[in-house]
Amino acid sequence: MTTACPLCEKTADPNQLSELVWEFPLSVAVLGEWQQYRGYCVLLLRKHGAELSELSEQDRRQFLDDMSLTAQAIERAFRPRKMNYEMLGNQVPHMHWHLIPRYPDDPDARQPIWGPVERAGADAVLADRLRGEPSLRRETIERVRRQLQELTSQRA
Ligand SMILES: [Zn+2]
């Protein structure tokens, strides 16, 4: 484990994660903070590394497959207008995918979500709106999980 990498800490013991959605052998999905984008998940690689090019071919394919499957589960659960797939790592250079469903009522529908998220740092009302309804978070996790159960069992 690399010292002080928050994602190494999080993935070291996925059962300690309060909003764990799914455990794959190579990655774990957790619920994303901004649930105005209902179903938003973050998929964390269970190894430290910043770039896809650092992975073995097998791990890279597996990680991309985990990402696609998680995105598909979100699509099936919530029928968004569009999925956004983003791996940035500028702030935390440990590979993780932001899987963000986008909906027709989104006021910034043509832009990535990071503008509003940035503005939310200085705007508590906007932050509350972007976080979504707290009481729905458990149900959101369950709905994505149910789809992942179906998708993974179809493959077995
Ligand atoms: Zn790390």
mmCIF file of C-alpha atoms and ligand atoms in Angstrom:
data_model
loop_
_atom_site.group_PDB
_atom_site.id
_atom_site.type_symbol
_atom_site.label_atom_id
_atom_site.label_comp_id
_atom_site.label_asym_id
_atom_site.label_seq_id
_atom_site.Cartn_x
_atom_site.Cartn_y
_atom_site.Cartn_z
ATOM 1 C CA MET A 1 0.000 0.000 0.000
ATOM 2 C CA THR A 2 1.241 3.453 -0.850
ATOM 3 C CA THR A 3 1.149 5.691 2.204
ATOM 4 C CA ALA A 4 -1.628 8.218 2.410
ATOM 5 C CA CYS A 5 -3.430 7.139 -0.737
ATOM 6 C CA PRO A 6 -7.106 7.443 0.244
ATOM 7 C CA LEU A 7 -8.211 4.908 -2.344
ATOM 8 C CA CYS A 8 -5.675 2.311 -1.204
ATOM 9 C CA GLU A 9 -7.148 2.761 2.253
ATOM 10 C CA LYS A 10 -10.708 2.445 0.998
ATOM 11 C CA THR A 11 -10.079 -0.659 -1.091
ATOM 12 C CA ALA A 12 -7.989 -2.428 1.553
ATOM 13 C CA ASP A 13 -11.144 -3.574 3.342
ATOM 14 C CA PRO A 14 -14.251 -3.083 1.167
ATOM 15 C CA ASN A 15 -16.538 -4.406 3.894
ATOM 16 C CA GLN A 16 -15.763 -1.289 5.892
ATOM 17 C CA LEU A 17 -17.167 0.910 3.116
ATOM 18 C CA SER A 18 -20.491 2.339 4.187
ATOM 19 C CA GLU A 19 -21.855 2.645 0.664
ATOM 20 C CA LEU A 20 -20.373 -0.405 -1.023
ATOM 21 C CA VAL A 21 -22.349 -1.370 -4.121
ATOM 22 C CA TRP A 22 -20.381 -4.314 -5.470
ATOM 23 C CA GLU A 23 -17.143 -6.207 -5.001
ATOM 24 C CA PHE A 24 -15.369 -7.513 -8.072
ATOM 25 C CA PRO A 25 -12.106 -9.436 -7.651
ATOM 26 C CA LEU A 26 -10.135 -6.509 -9.086
ATOM 27 C CA SER A 27 -12.301 -3.513 -8.239
ATOM 28 C CA VAL A 28 -15.078 -2.271 -5.968
ATOM 29 C CA ALA A 29 -18.046 -0.068 -6.794
ATOM 30 C CA VAL A 30 -19.231 2.485 -4.248
ATOM 31 C CA LEU A 31 -22.049 4.989 -4.427
ATOM 32 C CA GLY A 32 -20.907 8.399 -5.680
ATOM 33 C CA GLU A 33 -21.471 11.528 -3.640
ATOM 34 C CA TRP A 34 -23.627 13.439 -6.134
ATOM 35 C CA GLN A 35 -26.908 11.557 -6.315
ATOM 36 C CA GLN A 36 -28.788 14.216 -8.231
ATOM 37 C CA TYR A 37 -27.222 12.013 -10.913
ATOM 38 C CA ARG A 38 -29.119 9.100 -9.514
ATOM 39 C CA GLY A 39 -27.129 5.889 -9.595
ATOM 40 C CA TYR A 40 -23.741 7.626 -9.881
ATOM 41 C CA CYS A 41 -21.094 5.104 -8.827
ATOM 42 C CA VAL A 42 -17.331 5.209 -8.497
ATOM 43 C CA LEU A 43 -15.414 2.068 -9.410
ATOM 44 C CA LEU A 44 -12.132 1.780 -7.499
ATOM 45 C CA LEU A 45 -9.270 -0.420 -8.645
ATOM 46 C CA ARG A 46 -8.006 -2.645 -5.846
ATOM 47 C CA LYS A 47 -4.389 -2.011 -6.788
ATOM 48 C CA HIS A 48 -2.473 1.218 -6.665
ATOM 49 C CA GLY A 49 -1.685 2.739 -10.038
ATOM 50 C CA ALA A 50 -2.405 5.934 -11.920
ATOM 51 C CA GLU A 51 -2.628 4.906 -15.580
ATOM 52 C CA LEU A 52 -4.281 2.077 -17.492
ATOM 53 C CA SER A 53 -0.926 1.543 -19.221
ATOM 54 C CA GLU A 54 0.519 0.349 -15.884
ATOM 55 C CA LEU A 55 -1.782 -2.671 -15.813
ATOM 56 C CA SER A 56 -1.142 -6.076 -17.266
ATOM 57 C CA GLU A 57 -3.275 -6.794 -20.316
ATOM 58 C CA GLN A 58 -5.422 -9.168 -18.300
ATOM 59 C CA ASP A 59 -6.020 -6.666 -15.496
ATOM 60 C CA ARG A 60 -6.740 -3.881 -17.956
ATOM 61 C CA ARG A 61 -9.366 -5.931 -19.768
ATOM 62 C CA GLN A 62 -10.880 -7.017 -16.480
ATOM 63 C CA PHE A 63 -11.020 -3.492 -15.083
ATOM 64 C CA LEU A 64 -12.631 -2.158 -18.260
ATOM 65 C CA ASP A 65 -15.092 -5.014 -18.188
ATOM 66 C CA ASP A 66 -15.984 -4.332 -14.529
ATOM 67 C CA MET A 67 -16.500 -0.689 -15.499
ATOM 68 C CA SER A 68 -18.774 -1.545 -18.434
ATOM 69 C CA LEU A 69 -20.817 -3.959 -16.367
ATOM 70 C CA THR A 70 -21.307 -1.454 -13.548
ATOM 71 C CA ALA A 71 -22.367 1.203 -16.070
ATOM 72 C CA GLN A 72 -24.804 -1.248 -17.639
ATOM 73 C CA ALA A 73 -26.298 -2.001 -14.227
ATOM 74 C CA ILE A 74 -26.833 1.735 -13.627
ATOM 75 C CA GLU A 75 -28.475 2.055 -17.042
ATOM 76 C CA ARG A 76 -30.802 -0.840 -16.362
ATOM 77 C CA ALA A 77 -31.691 0.449 -12.901
ATOM 78 C CA PHE A 78 -32.365 4.093 -13.781
ATOM 79 C CA ARG A 79 -32.719 4.473 -17.569
ATOM 80 C CA PRO A 80 -30.629 7.639 -17.910
ATOM 81 C CA ARG A 81 -30.568 9.639 -21.137
ATOM 82 C CA LYS A 82 -26.786 9.109 -21.346
ATOM 83 C CA MET A 83 -23.962 7.561 -19.330
ATOM 84 C CA ASN A 84 -20.742 9.492 -18.667
ATOM 85 C CA TYR A 85 -17.564 7.451 -18.122
ATOM 86 C CA GLU A 86 -14.685 9.405 -16.659
ATOM 87 C CA MET A 87 -11.285 8.403 -15.370
ATOM 88 C CA LEU A 88 -9.453 11.547 -14.337
ATOM 89 C CA GLY A 89 -7.126 11.021 -11.376
ATOM 90 C CA ASN A 90 -5.855 14.599 -11.267
ATOM 91 C CA GLN A 91 -6.700 14.864 -7.588
ATOM 92 C CA VAL A 92 -6.288 11.229 -6.520
ATOM 93 C CA PRO A 93 -3.907 9.395 -8.869
ATOM 94 C CA HIS A 94 -5.263 5.935 -8.118
ATOM 95 C CA MET A 95 -7.327 4.526 -10.979
ATOM 96 C CA HIS A 96 -11.065 4.963 -10.508
ATOM 97 C CA TRP A 97 -13.980 5.425 -12.874
ATOM 98 C CA HIS A 98 -16.753 7.915 -12.328
ATOM 99 C CA LEU A 99 -19.880 6.361 -13.837
ATOM 100 C CA ILE A 100 -22.390 9.153 -14.034
ATOM 101 C CA PRO A 101 -25.902 8.773 -15.399
ATOM 102 C CA ARG A 102 -27.294 11.944 -16.961
ATOM 103 C CA TYR A 103 -30.977 12.800 -17.067
ATOM 104 C CA PRO A 104 -33.138 15.002 -19.269
ATOM 105 C CA ASP A 105 -33.913 17.472 -16.461
ATOM 106 C CA ASP A 106 -30.211 18.218 -15.860
ATOM 107 C CA PRO A 107 -29.672 21.998 -16.197
ATOM 108 C CA ASP A 108 -26.107 21.413 -17.409
ATOM 109 C CA ALA A 109 -26.951 18.462 -19.636
ATOM 110 C CA ARG A 110 -24.364 19.230 -22.319
ATOM 111 C CA GLN A 111 -21.441 19.633 -19.898
ATOM 112 C CA PRO A 112 -19.539 17.280 -17.607
ATOM 113 C CA ILE A 113 -20.755 17.450 -14.005
ATOM 114 C CA TRP A 114 -17.580 19.002 -12.606
ATOM 115 C CA GLY A 115 -18.587 22.640 -13.113
ATOM 116 C CA PRO A 116 -21.577 22.389 -10.766
ATOM 117 C CA VAL A 117 -19.599 20.153 -8.377
ATOM 118 C CA GLU A 118 -16.850 22.780 -8.199
ATOM 119 C CA ARG A 119 -19.393 25.553 -7.598
ATOM 120 C CA ALA A 120 -21.025 23.465 -4.854
ATOM 121 C CA GLY A 121 -17.864 23.970 -2.771
ATOM 122 C CA ALA A 122 -18.979 27.569 -2.211
ATOM 123 C CA ASP A 123 -22.745 27.062 -2.439
ATOM 124 C CA ALA A 124 -24.408 24.931 0.232
ATOM 125 C CA VAL A 125 -27.797 25.008 -1.490
ATOM 126 C CA LEU A 126 -26.306 23.725 -4.723
ATOM 127 C CA ALA A 127 -24.315 21.100 -2.771
ATOM 128 C CA ASP A 128 -27.521 19.824 -1.159
ATOM 129 C CA ARG A 129 -29.246 19.670 -4.520
ATOM 130 C CA LEU A 130 -26.358 17.754 -6.095
ATOM 131 C CA ARG A 131 -26.159 15.322 -3.175
ATOM 132 C CA GLY A 132 -29.780 14.373 -3.766
ATOM 133 C CA GLU A 133 -32.237 12.974 -1.272
ATOM 134 C CA PRO A 134 -30.275 11.164 1.495
ATOM 135 C CA SER A 135 -33.113 8.747 2.205
ATOM 136 C CA LEU A 136 -32.856 7.360 -1.352
ATOM 137 C CA ARG A 137 -29.206 6.327 -1.111
ATOM 138 C CA ARG A 138 -29.847 2.846 0.332
ATOM 139 C CA GLU A 139 -32.494 2.122 -2.277
ATOM 140 C CA THR A 140 -30.202 3.343 -5.046
ATOM 141 C CA ILE A 141 -27.467 0.969 -3.881
ATOM 142 C CA GLU A 142 -29.954 -1.903 -3.779
ATOM 143 C CA ARG A 143 -31.252 -1.186 -7.259
ATOM 144 C CA VAL A 144 -27.800 -1.114 -8.847
ATOM 145 C CA ARG A 145 -26.765 -4.185 -6.881
ATOM 146 C CA ARG A 146 -29.824 -6.101 -8.053
ATOM 147 C CA GLN A 147 -28.920 -5.398 -11.677
ATOM 148 C CA LEU A 148 -25.312 -6.446 -11.084
ATOM 149 C CA GLN A 149 -26.545 -9.677 -9.542
ATOM 150 C CA GLU A 150 -28.568 -10.396 -12.664
ATOM 151 C CA LEU A 151 -25.813 -9.380 -15.071
ATOM 152 C CA THR A 152 -23.117 -11.406 -13.324
ATOM 153 C CA SER A 153 -25.328 -14.462 -12.891
ATOM 154 C CA GLN A 154 -26.138 -14.459 -16.617
ATOM 155 C CA ARG A 155 -22.423 -14.878 -17.250
ATOM 156 C CA ALA A 156 -21.757 -17.590 -14.723
HETATM 157 ZN ZN ZN B 1 -3.726 4.003 -4.088
#
